[in-house]
GROMACS .gro file of C-alpha atoms in nm:
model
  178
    1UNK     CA    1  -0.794  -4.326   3.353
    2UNK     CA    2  -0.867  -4.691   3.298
    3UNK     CA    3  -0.517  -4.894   3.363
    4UNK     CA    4  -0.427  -5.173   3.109
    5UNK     CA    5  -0.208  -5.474   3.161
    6UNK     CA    6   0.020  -5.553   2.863
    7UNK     CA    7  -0.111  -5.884   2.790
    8UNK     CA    8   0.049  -6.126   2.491
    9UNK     CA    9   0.177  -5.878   2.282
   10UNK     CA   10  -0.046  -5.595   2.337
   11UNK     CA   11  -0.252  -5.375   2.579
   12UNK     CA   12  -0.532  -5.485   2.733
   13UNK     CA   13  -0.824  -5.322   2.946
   14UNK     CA   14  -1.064  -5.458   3.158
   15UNK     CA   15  -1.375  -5.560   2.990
   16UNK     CA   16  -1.538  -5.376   3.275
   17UNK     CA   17  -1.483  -5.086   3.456
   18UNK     CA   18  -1.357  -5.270   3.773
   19UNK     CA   19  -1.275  -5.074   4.094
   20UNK     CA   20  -1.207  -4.742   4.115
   21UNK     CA   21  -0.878  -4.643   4.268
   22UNK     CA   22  -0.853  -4.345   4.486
   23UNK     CA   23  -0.623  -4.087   4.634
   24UNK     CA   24  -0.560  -4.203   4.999
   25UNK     CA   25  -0.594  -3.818   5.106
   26UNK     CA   26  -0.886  -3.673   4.886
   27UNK     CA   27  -1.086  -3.936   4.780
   28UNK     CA   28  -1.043  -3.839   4.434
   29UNK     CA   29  -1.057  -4.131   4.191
   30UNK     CA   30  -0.740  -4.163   4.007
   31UNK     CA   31  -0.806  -4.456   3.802
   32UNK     CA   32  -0.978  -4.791   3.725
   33UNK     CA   33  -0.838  -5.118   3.735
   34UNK     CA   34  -0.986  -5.416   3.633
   35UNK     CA   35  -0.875  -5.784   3.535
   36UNK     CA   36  -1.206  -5.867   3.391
   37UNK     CA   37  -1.127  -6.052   3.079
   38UNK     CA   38  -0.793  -6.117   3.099
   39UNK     CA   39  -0.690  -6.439   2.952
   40UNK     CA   40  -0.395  -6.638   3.182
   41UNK     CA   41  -0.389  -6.891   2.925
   42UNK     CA   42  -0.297  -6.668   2.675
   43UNK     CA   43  -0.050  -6.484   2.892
   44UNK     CA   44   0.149  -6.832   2.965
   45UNK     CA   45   0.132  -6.985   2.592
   46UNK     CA   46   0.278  -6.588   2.486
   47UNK     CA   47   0.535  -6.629   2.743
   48UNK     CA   48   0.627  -6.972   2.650
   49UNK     CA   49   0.603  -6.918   2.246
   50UNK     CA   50   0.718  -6.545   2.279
   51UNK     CA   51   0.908  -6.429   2.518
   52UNK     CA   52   1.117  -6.746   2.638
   53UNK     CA   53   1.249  -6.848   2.321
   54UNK     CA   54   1.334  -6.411   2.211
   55UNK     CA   55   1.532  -6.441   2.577
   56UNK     CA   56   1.708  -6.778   2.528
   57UNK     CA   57   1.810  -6.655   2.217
   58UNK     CA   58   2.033  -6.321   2.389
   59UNK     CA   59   2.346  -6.412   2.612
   60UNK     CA   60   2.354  -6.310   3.025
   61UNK     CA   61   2.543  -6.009   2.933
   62UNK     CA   62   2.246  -5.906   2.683
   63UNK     CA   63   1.952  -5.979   2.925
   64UNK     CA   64   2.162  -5.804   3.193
   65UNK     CA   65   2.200  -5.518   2.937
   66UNK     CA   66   1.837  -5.493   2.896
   67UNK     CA   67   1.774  -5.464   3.277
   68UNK     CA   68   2.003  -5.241   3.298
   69UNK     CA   69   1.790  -5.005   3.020
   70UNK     CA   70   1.450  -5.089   3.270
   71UNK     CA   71   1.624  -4.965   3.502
   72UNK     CA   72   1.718  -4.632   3.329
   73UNK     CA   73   1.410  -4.573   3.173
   74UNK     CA   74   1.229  -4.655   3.522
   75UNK     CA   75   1.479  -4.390   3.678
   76UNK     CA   76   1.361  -4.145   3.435
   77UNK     CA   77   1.006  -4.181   3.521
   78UNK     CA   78   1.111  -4.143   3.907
   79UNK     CA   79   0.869  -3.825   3.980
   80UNK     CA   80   0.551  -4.013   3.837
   81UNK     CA   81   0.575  -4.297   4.034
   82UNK     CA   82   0.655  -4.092   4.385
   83UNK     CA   83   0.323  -3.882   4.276
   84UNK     CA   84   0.115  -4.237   4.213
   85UNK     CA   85   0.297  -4.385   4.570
   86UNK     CA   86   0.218  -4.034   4.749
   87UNK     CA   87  -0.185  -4.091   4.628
   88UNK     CA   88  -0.174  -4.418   4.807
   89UNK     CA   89  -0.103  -4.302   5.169
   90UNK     CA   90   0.250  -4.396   5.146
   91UNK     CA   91   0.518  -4.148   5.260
   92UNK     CA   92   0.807  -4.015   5.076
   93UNK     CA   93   1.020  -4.277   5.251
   94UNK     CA   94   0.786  -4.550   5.232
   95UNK     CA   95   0.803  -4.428   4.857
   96UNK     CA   96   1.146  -4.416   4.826
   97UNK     CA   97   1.229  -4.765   4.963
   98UNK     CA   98   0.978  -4.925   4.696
   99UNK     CA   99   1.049  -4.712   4.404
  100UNK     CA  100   1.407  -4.633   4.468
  101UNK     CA  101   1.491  -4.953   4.596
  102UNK     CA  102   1.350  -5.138   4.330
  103UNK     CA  103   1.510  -4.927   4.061
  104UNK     CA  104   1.833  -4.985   4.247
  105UNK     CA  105   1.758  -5.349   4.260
  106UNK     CA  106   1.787  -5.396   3.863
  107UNK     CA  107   2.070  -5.201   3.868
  108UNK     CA  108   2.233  -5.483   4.107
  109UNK     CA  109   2.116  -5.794   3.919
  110UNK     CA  110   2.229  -5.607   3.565
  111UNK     CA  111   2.556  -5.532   3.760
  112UNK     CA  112   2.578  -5.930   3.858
  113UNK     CA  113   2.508  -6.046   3.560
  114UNK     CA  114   2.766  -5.848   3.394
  115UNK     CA  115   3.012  -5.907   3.580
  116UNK     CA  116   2.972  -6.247   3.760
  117UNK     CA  117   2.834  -6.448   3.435
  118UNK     CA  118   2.945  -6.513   3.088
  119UNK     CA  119   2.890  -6.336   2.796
  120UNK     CA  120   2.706  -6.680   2.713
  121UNK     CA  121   2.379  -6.849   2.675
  122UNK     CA  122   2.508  -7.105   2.910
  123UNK     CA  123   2.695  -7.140   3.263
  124UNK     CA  124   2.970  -7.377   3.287
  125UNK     CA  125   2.984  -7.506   3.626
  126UNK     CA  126   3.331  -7.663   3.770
  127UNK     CA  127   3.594  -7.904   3.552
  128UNK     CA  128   3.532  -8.182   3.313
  129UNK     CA  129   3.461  -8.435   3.592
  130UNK     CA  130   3.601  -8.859   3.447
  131UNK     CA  131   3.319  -9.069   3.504
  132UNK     CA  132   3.492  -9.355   3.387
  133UNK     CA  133   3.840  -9.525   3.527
  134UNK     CA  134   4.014  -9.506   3.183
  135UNK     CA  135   3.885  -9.162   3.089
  136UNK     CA  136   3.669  -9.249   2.811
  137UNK     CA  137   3.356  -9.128   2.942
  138UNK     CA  138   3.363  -8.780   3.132
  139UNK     CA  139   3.113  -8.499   3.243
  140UNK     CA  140   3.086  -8.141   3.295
  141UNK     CA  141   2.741  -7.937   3.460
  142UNK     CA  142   2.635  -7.647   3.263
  143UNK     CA  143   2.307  -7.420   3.334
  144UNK     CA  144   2.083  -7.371   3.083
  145UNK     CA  145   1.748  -7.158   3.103
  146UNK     CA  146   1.441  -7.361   3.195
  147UNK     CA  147   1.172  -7.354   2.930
  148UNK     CA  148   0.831  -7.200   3.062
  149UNK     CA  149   0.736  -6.903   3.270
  150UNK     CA  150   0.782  -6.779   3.627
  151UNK     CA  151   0.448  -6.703   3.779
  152UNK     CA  152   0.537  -6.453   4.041
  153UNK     CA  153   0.286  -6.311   4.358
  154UNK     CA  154   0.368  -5.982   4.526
  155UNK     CA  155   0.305  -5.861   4.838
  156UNK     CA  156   0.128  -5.592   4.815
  157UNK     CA  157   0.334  -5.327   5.049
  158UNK     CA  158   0.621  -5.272   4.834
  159UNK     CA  159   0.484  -5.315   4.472
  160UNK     CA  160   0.743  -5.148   4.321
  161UNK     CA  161   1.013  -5.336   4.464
  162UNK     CA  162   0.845  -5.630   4.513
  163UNK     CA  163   0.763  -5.679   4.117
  164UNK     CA  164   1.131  -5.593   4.030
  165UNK     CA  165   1.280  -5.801   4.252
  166UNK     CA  166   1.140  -6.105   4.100
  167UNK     CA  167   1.129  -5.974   3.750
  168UNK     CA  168   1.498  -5.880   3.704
  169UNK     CA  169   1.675  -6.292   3.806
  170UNK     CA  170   1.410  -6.448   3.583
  171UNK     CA  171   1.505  -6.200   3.284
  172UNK     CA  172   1.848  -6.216   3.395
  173UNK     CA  173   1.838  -6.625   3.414
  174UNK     CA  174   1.625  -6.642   3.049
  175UNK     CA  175   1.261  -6.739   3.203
  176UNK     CA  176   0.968  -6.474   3.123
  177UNK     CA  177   0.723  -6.380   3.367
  178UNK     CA  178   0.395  -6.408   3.301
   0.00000   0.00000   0.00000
């Protein structure tokens, strides 16, 4: 099996067939992964034209909604991922930390966002704040989404979690990863 990175819009392999992954315990090659070709640029102008301005456009409650459905759908593919993690060397609680943690992870920010944020595209933060001594002129913070795209690294020990944990407050806070 050759893996492919979803890359601006669609699925992308490796323009070569990169390094061969194999099961920790039999040697057996169970796929090939390769970033050979893969064009960054593209991936941050997609996330920038694409995906930032689709999540700006949904409130915290709707991206929180949305990790809450990657987190269900991720839960239903529970038994692949433990038979991918087992391949690697990891054991079943090594595996369930990661993969089970992670999962459990996007439940928590879709929880948070839910209940702890608006049902808004923006964050009020504190009063109307007088910046003037007769009143006429006056204040108020808000939180917006930045325009761009998180550029995340993982460690490589907990890739489940790791990836999640990083993915879900950028969704949540309207900034696409690239």
């Amino acid at each position: 099996m050759q893996l492919q990175s979803f890359v601006a819009g669609r699925w992308h392999s490796g323009s070569r067939d990169g390094v061969a992954l194999r099961d920790a315990t039999t040697g057996a090659v169970v796929a090939n992964s390769s970033a050979e070709g893969l064009d960054y640029r593209a991936m941050l102008e997609h996330a920038r034209r694409v995906g930032g301005p689709n999540l700006r456009k949904l409130t915290f409650h709707e991206r929180a909604g949305l990790i809450k459905s990657l987190a269900k759908s991720l839960g239903d593919h529970k038994d692949e991922f433990y038979k991918l993690s087992y391949a690697t060397g990891a054991t079943k609680s090594d595996s369930w930390i990661d993969i089970d943690g992670g999962i459990s992870t996007l439940f928590v920010y879709a929880g948070k966002g839910t209940r702890e944020l608006p049902n808004s595209r923006v964050y009020v933060d504190g009063n109307v704040e007088g910046l003037s001594k007769t009143g006429g002129f006056v204040g108020q913070h808000i939180y917006v989404p930045l325009e761009g795209a998180a550029v995340h690294i993982n460690a490589f020990n907990f890739p489940v979690w790791g990836m999640l944990e990083k993915l879900a407050p950028a969704l949540l806070a309207g900034v696409p990863r690239s």
